[in-house]
Amino acid sequence: MSEEKGTLNGEIHDLKDMLDVKERKVTVLQKKVAYERAHTHTHVYVCMCQVDALRLRLEEKEAMLNKKTKQIQEMSEEKGTLNGEIHDLKDMLDVKERKVTVLQKKVAYERAHTHTHTHTHTHTHTHTHTQFANLFPHLTYRWQ
């Protein structure tokens, strides 16, 4: 019996040693899991911060893009208005040029059909030129 007791005590001692080894392994694994969790949480936090920063940059770029789009629309509208004004001014210029042409033809006709002396002819030219200059002061450079 004492031998059996010794054997059992030996087995118990071996089992206790094995249990201690297993408990140490479990403790090491628990620490490793805790470290991995902390590391994972830190990594997730860093990733969330990066996502927030990227989201903020994206919102800023989107706001800038909207501002630029609005500016482009305004410039397009202004361009359309200016093109309309240019077209109107060209039409007005065409009308003025036609009037000038008519007046030039009238002056040429009057000169050709005037049967007066040179003095009267010069006077008629000056008088017609003065009338023209009064009517169209911005176009008088063509006569000078």
PDB file of C-alpha atoms in Angstrom:
ATOM      1  CA  MET A   1       0.000   0.000   0.000  1.00  0.00           C
ATOM      2  CA  SER A   2       2.742   2.326   0.731  1.00  0.00           C
ATOM      3  CA  GLU A   3       4.133   1.571  -2.650  1.00  0.00           C
ATOM      4  CA  GLU A   4       0.813   2.345  -4.200  1.00  0.00           C
ATOM      5  CA  LYS A   5       0.670   5.489  -2.209  1.00  0.00           C
ATOM      6  CA  GLY A   6       4.110   6.479  -3.458  1.00  0.00           C
ATOM      7  CA  THR A   7       3.118   5.753  -7.026  1.00  0.00           C
ATOM      8  CA  LEU A   8      -0.074   7.732  -6.650  1.00  0.00           C
ATOM      9  CA  ASN A   9       1.822  10.591  -5.044  1.00  0.00           C
ATOM     10  CA  GLY A  10       4.269  10.486  -7.938  1.00  0.00           C
ATOM     11  CA  GLU A  11       1.448  10.548 -10.429  1.00  0.00           C
ATOM     12  CA  ILE A  12      -0.220  13.393  -8.540  1.00  0.00           C
ATOM     13  CA  HIS A  13       3.054  15.267  -8.490  1.00  0.00           C
ATOM     14  CA  ASP A  14       3.518  14.683 -12.250  1.00  0.00           C
ATOM     15  CA  LEU A  15      -0.051  15.777 -12.911  1.00  0.00           C
ATOM     16  CA  LYS A  16       0.478  18.919 -10.794  1.00  0.00           C
ATOM     17  CA  ASP A  17       3.624  19.693 -12.780  1.00  0.00           C
ATOM     18  CA  MET A  18       1.746  19.165 -16.040  1.00  0.00           C
ATOM     19  CA  LEU A  19      -1.075  21.359 -14.739  1.00  0.00           C
ATOM     20  CA  ASP A  20       1.421  24.109 -13.837  1.00  0.00           C
ATOM     21  CA  VAL A  21       2.933  23.918 -17.323  1.00  0.00           C
ATOM     22  CA  LYS A  22      -0.534  24.074 -18.903  1.00  0.00           C
ATOM     23  CA  GLU A  23      -1.521  27.029 -16.671  1.00  0.00           C
ATOM     24  CA  ARG A  24       1.654  28.877 -17.671  1.00  0.00           C
ATOM     25  CA  LYS A  25       0.846  28.211 -21.341  1.00  0.00           C
ATOM     26  CA  VAL A  26      -2.712  29.468 -20.803  1.00  0.00           C
ATOM     27  CA  THR A  27      -1.367  32.607 -19.066  1.00  0.00           C
ATOM     28  CA  VAL A  28       1.077  33.225 -21.924  1.00  0.00           C
ATOM     29  CA  LEU A  29      -1.711  32.723 -24.482  1.00  0.00           C
ATOM     30  CA  GLN A  30      -4.047  35.044 -22.522  1.00  0.00           C
ATOM     31  CA  LYS A  31      -1.360  37.742 -22.459  1.00  0.00           C
ATOM     32  CA  LYS A  32      -0.772  37.244 -26.165  1.00  0.00           C
ATOM     33  CA  VAL A  33      -4.507  37.553 -26.893  1.00  0.00           C
ATOM     34  CA  ALA A  34      -4.725  40.682 -24.702  1.00  0.00           C
ATOM     35  CA  TYR A  35      -1.760  42.193 -26.556  1.00  0.00           C
ATOM     36  CA  GLU A  36      -3.269  41.315 -29.947  1.00  0.00           C
ATOM     37  CA  ARG A  37      -6.600  42.832 -28.881  1.00  0.00           C
ATOM     38  CA  ALA A  38      -4.937  46.041 -27.731  1.00  0.00           C
ATOM     39  CA  HIS A  39      -2.880  46.175 -30.917  1.00  0.00           C
ATOM     40  CA  THR A  40      -5.985  45.512 -33.022  1.00  0.00           C
ATOM     41  CA  HIS A  41      -7.952  48.222 -31.180  1.00  0.00           C
ATOM     42  CA  THR A  42      -5.081  50.657 -31.706  1.00  0.00           C
ATOM     43  CA  HIS A  43      -4.898  49.746 -35.375  1.00  0.00           C
ATOM     44  CA  VAL A  44      -8.671  50.133 -35.748  1.00  0.00           C
ATOM     45  CA  TYR A  45      -8.519  53.525 -33.999  1.00  0.00           C
ATOM     46  CA  VAL A  46      -5.702  54.677 -36.306  1.00  0.00           C
ATOM     47  CA  CYS A  47      -7.657  53.485 -39.346  1.00  0.00           C
ATOM     48  CA  MET A  48     -10.787  55.291 -38.127  1.00  0.00           C
ATOM     49  CA  CYS A  49      -8.760  58.490 -37.675  1.00  0.00           C
ATOM     50  CA  GLN A  50      -7.394  58.125 -41.198  1.00  0.00           C
ATOM     51  CA  VAL A  51     -10.888  57.533 -42.570  1.00  0.00           C
ATOM     52  CA  ASP A  52     -12.158  60.639 -40.745  1.00  0.00           C
ATOM     53  CA  ALA A  53      -9.267  62.702 -42.125  1.00  0.00           C
ATOM     54  CA  LEU A  54      -9.924  61.407 -45.647  1.00  0.00           C
ATOM     55  CA  ARG A  55     -13.642  62.110 -45.263  1.00  0.00           C
ATOM     56  CA  LEU A  56     -12.863  65.678 -44.197  1.00  0.00           C
ATOM     57  CA  ARG A  57     -10.525  66.167 -47.180  1.00  0.00           C
ATOM     58  CA  LEU A  58     -13.159  64.716 -49.486  1.00  0.00           C
ATOM     59  CA  GLU A  59     -15.798  67.108 -48.124  1.00  0.00           C
ATOM     60  CA  GLU A  60     -13.405  70.055 -48.574  1.00  0.00           C
ATOM     61  CA  LYS A  61     -12.629  69.021 -52.154  1.00  0.00           C
ATOM     62  CA  GLU A  62     -16.323  68.515 -52.858  1.00  0.00           C
ATOM     63  CA  ALA A  63     -17.098  72.005 -51.515  1.00  0.00           C
ATOM     64  CA  MET A  64     -14.308  73.467 -53.652  1.00  0.00           C
ATOM     65  CA  LEU A  65     -15.594  71.551 -56.683  1.00  0.00           C
ATOM     66  CA  ASN A  66     -19.119  72.883 -56.093  1.00  0.00           C
ATOM     67  CA  LYS A  67     -17.728  76.424 -55.797  1.00  0.00           C
ATOM     68  CA  LYS A  68     -15.746  76.044 -59.043  1.00  0.00           C
ATOM     69  CA  THR A  69     -18.787  74.561 -60.802  1.00  0.00           C
ATOM     70  CA  LYS A  70     -20.881  77.538 -59.701  1.00  0.00           C
ATOM     71  CA  GLN A  71     -18.173  79.935 -60.927  1.00  0.00           C
ATOM     72  CA  ILE A  72     -18.071  78.152 -64.290  1.00  0.00           C
ATOM     73  CA  GLN A  73     -21.856  78.389 -64.594  1.00  0.00           C
ATOM     74  CA  GLU A  74     -21.751  82.097 -63.750  1.00  0.00           C
ATOM     75  CA  MET A  75     -18.951  82.666 -66.254  1.00  0.00           C
ATOM     76  CA  SER A  76     -20.880  80.755 -68.928  1.00  0.00           C
ATOM     77  CA  GLU A  77     -23.935  82.906 -68.285  1.00  0.00           C
ATOM     78  CA  GLU A  78     -21.798  86.045 -68.418  1.00  0.00           C
ATOM     79  CA  LYS A  79     -20.165  84.820 -71.626  1.00  0.00           C
ATOM     80  CA  GLY A  80     -23.603  84.317 -73.159  1.00  0.00           C
ATOM     81  CA  THR A  81     -24.631  87.813 -72.111  1.00  0.00           C
ATOM     82  CA  LEU A  82     -21.428  89.321 -73.493  1.00  0.00           C
ATOM     83  CA  ASN A  83     -21.797  87.395 -76.749  1.00  0.00           C
ATOM     84  CA  GLY A  84     -25.321  88.769 -77.047  1.00  0.00           C
ATOM     85  CA  GLU A  85     -24.053  92.287 -76.423  1.00  0.00           C
ATOM     86  CA  ILE A  86     -21.267  91.806 -78.982  1.00  0.00           C
ATOM     87  CA  HIS A  87     -23.809  90.595 -81.522  1.00  0.00           C
ATOM     88  CA  ASP A  88     -26.035  93.612 -80.814  1.00  0.00           C
ATOM     89  CA  LEU A  89     -23.073  95.988 -81.107  1.00  0.00           C
ATOM     90  CA  LYS A  90     -22.029  94.404 -84.407  1.00  0.00           C
ATOM     91  CA  ASP A  91     -25.573  94.845 -85.688  1.00  0.00           C
ATOM     92  CA  MET A  92     -25.534  98.478 -84.580  1.00  0.00           C
ATOM     93  CA  LEU A  93     -22.143  98.967 -86.250  1.00  0.00           C
ATOM     94  CA  ASP A  94     -23.479  97.456 -89.475  1.00  0.00           C
ATOM     95  CA  VAL A  95     -26.419  99.863 -89.375  1.00  0.00           C
ATOM     96  CA  LYS A  96     -24.093 102.815 -88.733  1.00  0.00           C
ATOM     97  CA  GLU A  97     -21.779 101.728 -91.550  1.00  0.00           C
ATOM     98  CA  ARG A  98     -24.743 101.453 -93.916  1.00  0.00           C
ATOM     99  CA  LYS A  99     -25.809 104.961 -92.880  1.00  0.00           C
ATOM    100  CA  VAL A 100     -22.279 106.220 -93.501  1.00  0.00           C
ATOM    101  CA  THR A 101     -22.254 104.548 -96.918  1.00  0.00           C
ATOM    102  CA  VAL A 102     -25.598 106.129 -97.784  1.00  0.00           C
ATOM    103  CA  LEU A 103     -24.358 109.532 -96.636  1.00  0.00           C
ATOM    104  CA  GLN A 104     -21.116 109.130 -98.583  1.00  0.00           C
ATOM    105  CA  LYS A 105     -23.091 108.252-101.705  1.00  0.00           C
ATOM    106  CA  LYS A 106     -25.356 111.222-101.088  1.00  0.00           C
ATOM    107  CA  VAL A 107     -22.367 113.536-100.725  1.00  0.00           C
ATOM    108  CA  ALA A 108     -20.783 112.092-103.858  1.00  0.00           C
ATOM    109  CA  TYR A 109     -24.055 112.487-105.728  1.00  0.00           C
ATOM    110  CA  GLU A 110     -24.447 116.080-104.562  1.00  0.00           C
ATOM    111  CA  ARG A 111     -20.867 116.847-105.561  1.00  0.00           C
ATOM    112  CA  ALA A 112     -21.359 115.320-108.971  1.00  0.00           C
ATOM    113  CA  HIS A 113     -24.584 117.175-109.606  1.00  0.00           C
ATOM    114  CA  THR A 114     -23.603 120.515-108.173  1.00  0.00           C
ATOM    115  CA  HIS A 115     -23.140 123.052-110.977  1.00  0.00           C
ATOM    116  CA  THR A 116     -21.623 125.745-108.860  1.00  0.00           C
ATOM    117  CA  HIS A 117     -18.278 127.429-108.788  1.00  0.00           C
ATOM    118  CA  THR A 118     -15.288 125.997-106.970  1.00  0.00           C
ATOM    119  CA  HIS A 119     -15.857 128.319-104.052  1.00  0.00           C
ATOM    120  CA  THR A 120     -19.465 127.203-103.657  1.00  0.00           C
ATOM    121  CA  HIS A 121     -18.419 123.591-104.098  1.00  0.00           C
ATOM    122  CA  THR A 122     -15.866 123.866-101.274  1.00  0.00           C
ATOM    123  CA  HIS A 123     -18.437 125.567 -99.106  1.00  0.00           C
ATOM    124  CA  THR A 124     -20.974 122.785 -99.820  1.00  0.00           C
ATOM    125  CA  HIS A 125     -18.388 120.153 -98.895  1.00  0.00           C
ATOM    126  CA  THR A 126     -17.544 121.902 -95.632  1.00  0.00           C
ATOM    127  CA  HIS A 127     -21.215 122.353 -94.834  1.00  0.00           C
ATOM    128  CA  THR A 128     -22.000 118.690 -95.573  1.00  0.00           C
ATOM    129  CA  HIS A 129     -18.985 117.567 -93.578  1.00  0.00           C
ATOM    130  CA  THR A 130     -20.091 119.689 -90.620  1.00  0.00           C
ATOM    131  CA  GLN A 131     -23.591 118.236 -90.781  1.00  0.00           C
ATOM    132  CA  PHE A 132     -22.140 114.739 -90.903  1.00  0.00           C
ATOM    133  CA  ALA A 133     -19.795 115.464 -87.994  1.00  0.00           C
ATOM    134  CA  ASN A 134     -22.718 116.745 -85.951  1.00  0.00           C
ATOM    135  CA  LEU A 135     -24.776 113.648 -86.715  1.00  0.00           C
ATOM    136  CA  PHE A 136     -21.969 111.116 -86.273  1.00  0.00           C
ATOM    137  CA  PRO A 137     -19.145 112.603 -84.190  1.00  0.00           C
ATOM    138  CA  HIS A 138     -17.599 109.183 -83.500  1.00  0.00           C
ATOM    139  CA  LEU A 139     -17.265 108.456 -87.233  1.00  0.00           C
ATOM    140  CA  THR A 140     -15.681 111.719 -88.372  1.00  0.00           C
ATOM    141  CA  TYR A 141     -12.226 110.182 -88.500  1.00  0.00           C
ATOM    142  CA  ARG A 142     -13.160 108.643 -91.862  1.00  0.00           C
ATOM    143  CA  TRP A 143     -13.565 112.111 -93.374  1.00  0.00           C
ATOM    144  CA  GLN A 144     -10.355 113.586 -92.032  1.00  0.00           C
TER     145      GLN A 144
END
